């Protein structure tokens, strides 16, 4: 990722390489003058670790090579590892558009920028020497400088090796900069590794709780699937097509959670993401996201509940929207996996993924809400109270999920805008996991409401009776099987059926 940095009244062209928040990062970079590597990693101290373990650390094994050797002994590479509480001590923030300038220049120093006291060095806000500042903030600020005299005179090469024990919980930042600007054309080629490790493994602290989320949901979904499968087998004679679809979505959801759970276990052990595992997980996630929306839409349209089959035009439009959504969801997941793997993604592809997915998602949800509302109106008009209550329960669930989503979105936006994301880094997993809980709640509710029972036909289009008949006689909500469910006596059922004509029994069709 590149970024042009600008100070008020002065343009400074720099490249900011934002490294993925990975346990082990492989470097193959070249830092020209004023270029900077930047990395963010959440760390739990050994005392605060939820799973115990060894002391967390960050280690460096980096081969550096100069393209041009400076005439004077000057610092050509500076490394800072800093706790988020002291991050404002590094660089000068200009404004929301230009961001932060990290390297001091003669012009910035003359302009009186705070912390810029020596051109060609990182901007560090402190009134002490580096050594005193490190001592005052022991355990939260680490600084290393590699000067030109450290490189051998034959190959202009130097190997930087350092291991830093991290004693404090929080978000830690790494800055690796080449601020030297007195030697024209001088750059530093970097190759090697940067290794971050928590007490429990290589997972960043921001996403470590997701390991429990994925496996917890996998277990819950498998239990739900086995219960649903058992009910389906027991009442297999009268199963609806919708109930087959619900079972398939539950199983698909469980498999997706398992794949992501396996991916995080491998990541925690090896320190690197598995492109194959993440690719498969992204594919299954795209299928799950599409299947959940399609299922809710079919339920909202009342398929096999208020109608035997959909109109041809409706079926075609559903297919178009589904393919459209799946395509852009898959592109978006590919973008996410690529970025997490450290690969660059073109701006055009990013824009295409976000805009296409937004349009498809909005279309889907508007259609789901409208179709559910229209089905509820139809059921209310036909006085099919049993089915109406089913849909009312689903509508309430969607409304609650939407309300909580809006609330959490405002919380996330508030934390981001207040620059408090580092203070609350232990909540970052929630922004990723919340939608998994929402989808689970939706699937669980649909599975409970439309579970296989001995009254499957009570859900079906052809068996719903009106609550009141034209003769003034009281009708039950459903036919004989539903009456049994509600505890009615067979004799009561027979009496009521004799008071209504066959034509009246079919008026709800």
Coordinates of C-alpha atoms in Angstrom, one line a residue:
X1 CA 0.0 0.0 0.0
X2 CA 1.3 3.4 -0.9
X3 CA 0.5 6.8 0.7
X4 CA 1.7 10.3 -0.1
X5 CA 2.5 12.2 3.0
X6 CA 2.1 16.0 3.2
X7 CA 2.8 18.6 5.8
X8 CA 1.1 22.0 5.9
X9 CA 2.6 24.1 3.1
X10 CA 5.1 21.4 2.2
X11 CA 4.8 18.2 0.1
X12 CA 6.9 15.3 1.1
X13 CA 6.7 12.2 -1.2
X14 CA 7.1 9.0 0.7
X15 CA 5.9 5.4 0.5
X16 CA 4.3 3.8 3.5
X17 CA 4.4 0.0 3.2
X18 CA 1.6 -1.3 5.5
X19 CA 2.5 -4.9 6.4
X20 CA -0.2 -7.4 7.1
X21 CA -0.8 -8.2 10.8
X22 CA 0.8 -11.6 10.5
X23 CA 2.8 -13.7 13.0
X24 CA 5.7 -14.2 10.6
X25 CA 6.2 -11.6 7.8
X26 CA 8.7 -12.3 5.0
X27 CA 10.4 -9.1 3.8
X28 CA 11.3 -8.4 0.2
X29 CA 11.3 -4.6 0.1
X30 CA 13.4 -1.7 -1.0
X31 CA 13.3 1.4 1.1
X32 CA 14.1 4.6 -0.8
X33 CA 14.7 7.9 1.0
X34 CA 11.7 8.7 3.3
X35 CA 10.1 5.2 2.9
X36 CA 8.7 3.4 5.9
X37 CA 7.5 -0.1 6.8
X38 CA 4.6 -0.1 9.3
X39 CA 3.0 -3.0 11.1
X40 CA 0.3 -3.3 13.8
X41 CA 0.0 -6.4 16.1
X42 CA -2.2 -7.1 19.1
X43 CA -0.3 -8.7 22.0
X44 CA -1.4 -10.3 25.3
X45 CA 1.2 -10.3 28.1
X46 CA 2.0 -13.7 29.7
X47 CA 0.0 -12.6 32.7
X48 CA -3.1 -11.6 30.7
X49 CA -3.0 -14.4 28.2
X50 CA -6.3 -16.4 28.4
X51 CA -4.5 -19.6 27.6
X52 CA -1.2 -19.0 29.5
X53 CA 2.0 -19.8 27.6
X54 CA 5.5 -18.3 27.2
X55 CA 6.6 -14.7 27.1
X56 CA 5.4 -12.9 23.9
X57 CA 8.1 -11.4 21.7
X58 CA 8.9 -9.8 18.4
X59 CA 12.1 -10.8 16.7
X60 CA 14.0 -9.6 13.6
X61 CA 16.3 -11.4 11.2
X62 CA 16.8 -8.9 8.4
X63 CA 19.5 -8.7 5.7
X64 CA 20.1 -5.1 4.6
X65 CA 22.0 -4.0 1.6
X66 CA 22.8 -0.5 0.5
X67 CA 22.6 0.5 -3.2
X68 CA 24.9 3.5 -2.6
X69 CA 27.1 4.0 0.4
X70 CA 26.9 7.5 2.1
X71 CA 30.1 9.4 2.5
X72 CA 29.4 10.2 6.1
X73 CA 28.4 7.9 9.0
X74 CA 24.7 8.5 9.1
X75 CA 21.7 6.4 10.3
X76 CA 20.3 4.7 7.2
X77 CA 17.7 2.5 8.9
X78 CA 15.8 3.2 12.1
X79 CA 13.6 0.6 13.9
X80 CA 11.0 1.5 16.5
X81 CA 8.8 -0.9 18.4
X82 CA 6.3 1.0 20.5
X83 CA 3.2 0.3 22.6
X84 CA 0.0 2.1 21.4
X85 CA 0.1 4.4 24.4
X86 CA 3.3 5.9 23.0
X87 CA 2.5 5.8 19.3
X88 CA 1.7 9.5 19.2
X89 CA 5.4 10.1 20.0
X90 CA 6.3 8.9 16.5
X91 CA 5.7 11.2 13.5
X92 CA 3.8 14.4 13.0
X93 CA 0.0 14.2 12.3
X94 CA -1.0 16.8 9.7
X95 CA -4.6 16.3 8.9
X96 CA -7.2 13.6 8.1
X97 CA -6.4 13.7 4.4
X98 CA -2.6 13.8 4.4
X99 CA -2.1 11.7 7.5
X100 CA 1.2 11.5 9.4
X101 CA 4.7 12.5 8.3
X102 CA 7.4 10.3 9.8
X103 CA 10.8 11.6 8.5
X104 CA 12.3 14.9 9.5
X105 CA 13.6 17.2 6.7
X106 CA 15.3 20.6 6.7
X107 CA 12.2 22.3 5.6
X108 CA 10.0 20.6 8.3
X109 CA 12.6 21.6 10.9
X110 CA 12.6 25.2 9.8
X111 CA 8.8 25.1 9.8
X112 CA 9.0 24.2 13.5
X113 CA 7.3 20.8 13.3
X114 CA 7.3 19.2 16.8
X115 CA 9.8 16.4 17.2
X116 CA 11.7 17.3 14.0
X117 CA 15.1 18.3 15.4
X118 CA 17.5 16.6 13.0
X119 CA 17.0 16.1 9.3
X120 CA 17.3 12.6 8.0
X121 CA 16.0 11.0 11.2
X122 CA 12.6 9.7 12.4
X123 CA 10.4 12.4 14.1
X124 CA 10.3 11.4 17.7
X125 CA 8.4 13.6 20.2
X126 CA 10.6 13.6 23.4
X127 CA 12.5 16.1 25.3
X128 CA 15.1 13.6 26.4
X129 CA 17.7 11.6 24.6
X130 CA 16.7 8.3 23.0
X131 CA 18.4 6.4 25.8
X132 CA 16.7 8.4 28.5
X133 CA 13.3 8.1 26.8
X134 CA 13.7 4.3 26.5
X135 CA 14.6 4.1 30.2
X136 CA 11.6 6.3 31.3
X137 CA 9.2 4.2 29.2
X138 CA 11.0 0.9 29.8
X139 CA 9.1 -2.0 28.3
X140 CA 6.9 0.2 26.1
X141 CA 9.4 1.8 23.7
X142 CA 12.3 0.2 21.9
X143 CA 14.6 2.0 19.4
X144 CA 17.4 0.7 17.2
X145 CA 19.5 2.6 14.6
X146 CA 21.7 1.0 11.9
X147 CA 24.2 3.5 10.6
X148 CA 26.2 3.4 7.4
X149 CA 29.4 2.3 9.2
X150 CA 27.6 -0.9 10.3
X151 CA 27.6 -2.2 6.7
X152 CA 30.7 -4.1 5.4
X153 CA 32.7 -2.2 2.9
X154 CA 32.8 -5.0 0.3
X155 CA 29.1 -5.9 -0.2
X156 CA 27.5 -3.0 1.6
X157 CA 25.5 -5.6 3.6
X158 CA 24.5 -5.9 7.2
X159 CA 22.3 -8.4 9.1
X160 CA 20.0 -7.0 11.8
X161 CA 19.1 -9.6 14.4
X162 CA 17.2 -8.7 17.6
X163 CA 14.7 -10.3 19.9
X164 CA 12.4 -8.1 22.1
X165 CA 10.4 -9.5 24.9
X166 CA 7.0 -7.7 25.2
X167 CA 5.9 -7.3 28.8
X168 CA 2.6 -5.3 28.3
X169 CA -0.8 -6.2 26.8
X170 CA -1.9 -3.9 24.0
X171 CA -1.5 -3.1 20.4
X172 CA 2.2 -2.8 19.3
X173 CA 3.5 -0.8 16.4
X174 CA 6.6 -1.4 14.3
X175 CA 8.2 1.4 12.3
X176 CA 11.2 0.5 10.1
X177 CA 12.3 3.6 8.2
X178 CA 14.9 5.0 5.8
X179 CA 14.9 8.8 6.5
X180 CA 18.4 9.4 5.1
X181 CA 18.2 12.1 2.3
X182 CA 21.7 13.5 2.0
X183 CA 22.9 10.8 -0.4
X184 CA 21.1 10.9 -3.8
X185 CA 19.8 7.6 -5.0
X186 CA 20.6 5.7 -1.8
X187 CA 18.1 3.0 -0.9
X188 CA 18.1 -0.1 1.4
X189 CA 17.1 -3.5 0.2
X190 CA 15.5 -5.6 2.9
X191 CA 15.1 -9.4 3.0
X192 CA 14.3 -11.6 5.9
X193 CA 11.6 -12.1 8.5
X194 CA 9.8 -10.3 11.3
X195 CA 8.2 -12.6 13.8
X196 CA 5.5 -11.7 16.3
X197 CA 4.4 -14.3 18.8
X198 CA 1.8 -14.3 21.6
X199 CA 1.9 -16.6 24.6
X200 CA -0.6 -18.9 22.9
X201 CA 0.9 -18.8 19.4
X202 CA 1.2 -16.6 16.3
X203 CA -2.4 -15.3 16.1
X204 CA -2.7 -11.6 16.6
X205 CA -4.5 -10.6 19.7
X206 CA -7.2 -8.8 17.7
X207 CA -8.5 -12.0 16.1
X208 CA -7.5 -14.7 18.5
X209 CA -11.0 -15.0 20.1
X210 CA -12.4 -15.8 16.7
X211 CA -10.8 -19.2 17.0
X212 CA -13.3 -20.0 19.8
X213 CA -16.1 -18.4 17.9
X214 CA -15.6 -20.5 14.8
X215 CA -15.3 -23.8 16.7
X216 CA -18.1 -22.9 19.1
X217 CA -20.5 -22.2 16.2
X218 CA -19.3 -25.4 14.4
X219 CA -20.3 -27.5 17.4
X220 CA -23.6 -25.6 17.8
X221 CA -24.5 -26.0 14.1
X222 CA -23.6 -29.7 14.1
X223 CA -25.9 -30.3 17.1
X224 CA -28.6 -28.3 15.3
X225 CA -28.1 -30.3 12.1
X226 CA -28.2 -33.6 13.9
X227 CA -31.4 -32.7 15.7
X228 CA -33.0 -31.4 12.5
X229 CA -31.9 -34.5 10.6
X230 CA -33.4 -36.7 13.3
X231 CA -36.7 -34.9 13.1
X232 CA -36.6 -35.1 9.3
X233 CA -36.0 -38.8 9.3
X234 CA -38.8 -39.4 11.9
X235 CA -41.3 -37.2 10.0
X236 CA -40.0 -38.0 6.5
X237 CA -43.4 -38.8 5.0
X238 CA -44.6 -35.2 5.0
X239 CA -41.4 -33.2 4.6
X240 CA -41.6 -29.9 2.6
X241 CA -39.0 -28.8 0.1
X242 CA -38.3 -25.8 2.3
X243 CA -37.3 -28.1 5.1
X244 CA -34.7 -29.9 2.9
X245 CA -33.3 -26.5 2.0
X246 CA -33.0 -25.5 5.7
X247 CA -31.1 -28.7 6.5
X248 CA -28.7 -28.1 3.6
X249 CA -28.0 -24.5 4.7
X250 CA -27.3 -25.6 8.3
X251 CA -24.7 -28.2 7.1
X252 CA -23.1 -25.7 4.8
X253 CA -22.8 -23.1 7.6
X254 CA -21.2 -25.7 9.8
X255 CA -18.6 -26.7 7.2
X256 CA -17.7 -23.1 6.6
X257 CA -17.1 -22.5 10.3
X258 CA -14.9 -25.7 10.5
X259 CA -12.8 -24.5 7.6
X260 CA -12.1 -21.1 9.2
X261 CA -11.4 -22.8 12.5
X262 CA -8.9 -25.1 10.9
X263 CA -7.3 -22.1 9.1
X264 CA -6.8 -20.2 12.4
X265 CA -5.3 -23.3 14.1
X266 CA -2.8 -23.6 11.3
X267 CA -2.1 -19.9 11.4
X268 CA -1.5 -20.0 15.2
X269 CA 0.9 -22.9 14.8
X270 CA 2.9 -21.7 11.7
X271 CA 2.7 -18.0 11.9
X272 CA 1.6 -17.7 8.3
X273 CA -1.8 -17.9 6.6
X274 CA -2.7 -20.8 4.4
X275 CA -3.7 -19.5 1.0
X276 CA -5.4 -22.9 0.2
X277 CA -7.4 -23.0 3.5
X278 CA -8.4 -19.3 3.2
X279 CA -9.3 -19.8 -0.4
X280 CA -11.6 -22.7 0.4
X281 CA -13.0 -20.9 3.4
X282 CA -13.7 -17.8 1.2
X283 CA -15.5 -20.0 -1.3
X284 CA -17.7 -21.6 1.3
X285 CA -18.4 -18.3 3.0
X286 CA -19.6 -16.9 -0.4
X287 CA -21.9 -19.9 -0.8
X288 CA -23.2 -19.5 2.8
X289 CA -23.9 -15.8 2.5
X290 CA -25.8 -16.4 -0.7
X291 CA -27.6 -19.4 0.6
X292 CA -28.8 -17.7 3.8
X293 CA -30.2 -14.7 1.8
X294 CA -31.8 -17.0 -0.8
X295 CA -33.4 -19.1 2.0
X296 CA -34.8 -16.0 3.8
X297 CA -36.1 -14.7 0.5
X298 CA -37.9 -18.0 -0.4
X299 CA -39.4 -18.0 3.1
X300 CA -40.5 -14.4 2.7
X301 CA -42.1 -15.2 -0.7
X302 CA -44.1 -18.0 1.0
X303 CA -42.8 -20.8 -1.2
X304 CA -44.7 -24.0 -0.2
X305 CA -46.4 -22.0 2.6
X306 CA -48.8 -19.7 0.7
X307 CA -47.9 -20.7 -2.8
X308 CA -47.1 -24.0 -4.5
X309 CA -44.7 -22.5 -7.0
X310 CA -43.2 -19.2 -7.9
X311 CA -44.1 -17.3 -11.1
X312 CA -41.6 -17.9 -13.9
X313 CA -40.5 -14.3 -13.9
X314 CA -39.9 -14.3 -10.2
X315 CA -37.8 -17.5 -10.4
X316 CA -35.7 -16.0 -13.1
X317 CA -35.1 -12.8 -11.2
X318 CA -34.2 -14.7 -8.1
X319 CA -31.6 -16.7 -10.1
X320 CA -30.2 -13.4 -11.6
X321 CA -29.9 -11.7 -8.2
X322 CA -28.5 -14.8 -6.6
X323 CA -25.8 -15.3 -9.2
X324 CA -25.0 -11.5 -9.1
X325 CA -24.6 -11.5 -5.3
X326 CA -22.6 -14.7 -5.3
X327 CA -20.2 -13.4 -7.9
X328 CA -19.5 -10.1 -6.1
X329 CA -19.3 -11.8 -2.7
X330 CA -16.7 -14.2 -4.1
X331 CA -14.7 -11.3 -5.5
X332 CA -14.9 -9.5 -2.2
X333 CA -13.7 -12.6 -0.2
X334 CA -10.9 -13.0 -2.7
X335 CA -9.9 -9.4 -2.1
X336 CA -9.9 -10.0 1.7
X337 CA -7.9 -13.2 1.5
X338 CA -5.3 -11.5 -0.8
X339 CA -4.9 -8.5 1.4
X340 CA -4.5 -10.8 4.5
X341 CA -1.8 -12.7 2.6
X342 CA 0.1 -9.6 1.9
X343 CA -0.7 -9.5 -1.8
X344 CA -1.8 -6.2 -3.4
X345 CA -5.2 -5.9 -5.0
X346 CA -5.9 -3.4 -7.7
X347 CA -8.0 -0.4 -6.9
X348 CA -10.4 -1.2 -9.7
X349 CA -11.1 -4.7 -8.3
X350 CA -11.6 -3.3 -4.8
X351 CA -14.0 -0.7 -6.0
X352 CA -15.8 -3.3 -8.2
X353 CA -16.1 -5.7 -5.3
X354 CA -17.5 -3.2 -2.8
X355 CA -19.9 -1.4 -5.1
X356 CA -21.2 -4.7 -6.7
X357 CA -21.7 -6.4 -3.3
X358 CA -23.4 -3.3 -1.9
X359 CA -25.9 -3.2 -4.8
X360 CA -26.6 -6.9 -4.6
X361 CA -26.9 -7.0 -0.8
X362 CA -29.3 -4.0 -0.7
X363 CA -31.4 -5.6 -3.4
X364 CA -31.6 -8.9 -1.6
X365 CA -32.5 -7.4 1.8
X366 CA -35.1 -5.0 0.4
X367 CA -36.7 -7.9 -1.4
X368 CA -36.7 -10.1 1.7
X369 CA -38.3 -7.4 3.9
X370 CA -41.0 -6.5 1.3
X371 CA -41.8 -10.1 0.5
X372 CA -42.1 -11.0 4.2
X373 CA -44.4 -8.1 4.8
X374 CA -46.6 -8.9 1.8
X375 CA -46.9 -12.5 2.9
X376 CA -47.9 -11.5 6.4
X377 CA -50.5 -9.2 4.9
X378 CA -51.9 -12.0 2.8
X379 CA -52.0 -14.4 5.8
X380 CA -53.7 -11.8 7.9
X381 CA -56.4 -11.2 5.3
X382 CA -57.0 -14.9 5.0
X383 CA -57.2 -15.2 8.8
X384 CA -54.4 -17.9 8.8
X385 CA -53.3 -17.0 12.3
X386 CA -51.0 -20.0 12.8
X387 CA -48.8 -19.2 9.8
X388 CA -49.1 -15.5 10.5
X389 CA -47.6 -16.0 13.9
X390 CA -44.7 -18.0 12.3
X391 CA -43.9 -15.0 10.0
X392 CA -44.3 -12.5 12.8
X393 CA -41.7 -14.3 14.8
X394 CA -39.3 -14.2 11.9
X395 CA -40.0 -10.5 11.3
X396 CA -39.3 -9.7 14.9
X397 CA -36.0 -11.6 14.7
X398 CA -34.9 -9.7 11.6
X399 CA -35.9 -6.4 13.2
X400 CA -33.9 -7.2 16.4
X401 CA -30.9 -8.3 14.3
X402 CA -31.1 -5.1 12.3
X403 CA -31.3 -2.9 15.4
X404 CA -28.3 -4.6 17.0
X405 CA -26.4 -4.3 13.8
X406 CA -27.0 -0.6 13.6
X407 CA -26.0 -0.2 17.3
X408 CA -22.7 -2.1 16.8
X409 CA -22.0 -0.2 13.6
X410 CA -22.3 3.1 15.5
X411 CA -20.1 1.7 18.3
X412 CA -17.4 0.7 15.8
X413 CA -17.6 4.0 14.0
X414 CA -17.4 5.9 17.3
X415 CA -14.4 3.9 18.4
X416 CA -12.7 4.4 15.0
X417 CA -13.4 8.1 14.8
X418 CA -12.3 8.6 18.4
X419 CA -9.0 6.9 17.7
X420 CA -9.8 4.4 20.5
X421 CA -9.4 1.2 18.4
X422 CA -6.1 0.4 20.1
X423 CA -7.6 0.9 23.6
X424 CA -10.4 -1.5 22.7
X425 CA -8.4 -3.9 20.5
X426 CA -9.8 -6.9 22.5
X427 CA -13.2 -6.1 21.1
X428 CA -12.0 -6.1 17.5
X429 CA -12.9 -9.7 17.1
X430 CA -16.5 -8.8 17.8
X431 CA -16.8 -6.7 14.6
X432 CA -15.7 -9.8 12.6
X433 CA -17.8 -12.3 14.5
X434 CA -21.0 -10.5 15.0
X435 CA -22.4 -11.3 11.6
X436 CA -21.7 -15.0 12.2
X437 CA -23.9 -14.8 15.3
X438 CA -26.6 -13.0 13.3
X439 CA -26.6 -15.6 10.6
X440 CA -26.7 -18.4 13.2
X441 CA -29.6 -16.7 15.0
X442 CA -31.5 -16.4 11.6
X443 CA -30.9 -20.1 10.7
X444 CA -31.7 -21.3 14.2
X445 CA -35.0 -19.3 14.3
X446 CA -36.0 -20.5 10.8
X447 CA -35.1 -24.1 11.8
X448 CA -37.2 -23.9 14.9
X449 CA -40.2 -22.3 13.3
X450 CA -40.2 -24.6 10.3
X451 CA -38.9 -27.7 12.0
X452 CA -40.2 -31.1 10.9
X453 CA -43.1 -32.3 13.0
X454 CA -46.2 -34.5 12.7
X455 CA -47.9 -31.4 11.5
X456 CA -45.7 -30.6 8.5
X457 CA -48.9 -30.2 6.4
X458 CA -49.9 -27.4 8.7
X459 CA -47.2 -25.3 7.1
X460 CA -48.2 -26.3 3.6
X461 CA -50.2 -24.2 1.1
X462 CA -53.1 -26.7 0.7
X463 CA -54.0 -27.4 4.4
X464 CA -54.5 -24.0 6.0
X465 CA -58.0 -23.2 7.2
X466 CA -59.5 -19.8 8.0
X467 CA -60.0 -19.1 11.7
X468 CA -63.7 -18.1 11.2
X469 CA -66.1 -19.7 8.7
X470 CA -69.1 -18.0 7.1
X471 CA -71.6 -20.0 9.1
X472 CA -70.4 -18.4 12.3
X473 CA -69.0 -21.7 13.7
X474 CA -65.6 -21.5 15.4
X475 CA -62.8 -23.0 13.4
X476 CA -59.4 -24.2 14.7
X477 CA -56.3 -22.7 13.3
X478 CA -55.4 -25.9 11.4
X479 CA -56.8 -29.2 10.3
X480 CA -56.9 -32.5 12.3
X481 CA -53.1 -32.8 12.8
X482 CA -52.8 -29.3 14.0
X483 CA -55.7 -29.7 16.3
X484 CA -53.9 -32.6 17.9
X485 CA -50.9 -30.3 18.3
X486 CA -53.0 -27.8 20.2
X487 CA -54.5 -30.5 22.4
X488 CA -58.0 -30.6 20.9
X489 CA -60.2 -33.7 21.3
X490 CA -60.9 -35.8 18.3
X491 CA -64.7 -35.6 19.0
X492 CA -64.4 -31.7 19.1
X493 CA -62.6 -31.9 15.7
X494 CA -65.3 -34.1 14.2
X495 CA -68.1 -31.9 15.4
X496 CA -66.4 -28.8 13.9
X497 CA -65.7 -30.5 10.6
X498 CA -69.4 -31.5 10.3
X499 CA -70.4 -27.9 10.7
X500 CA -68.5 -26.7 7.6
X501 CA -68.9 -27.6 4.0
X502 CA -66.1 -28.9 1.8
X503 CA -66.1 -25.7 -0.1
X504 CA -65.6 -23.7 3.0
X505 CA -62.7 -25.8 4.0
X506 CA -60.9 -24.9 0.8
X507 CA -61.5 -21.2 0.9
X508 CA -58.1 -20.5 2.1
X509 CA -56.4 -22.0 -0.9

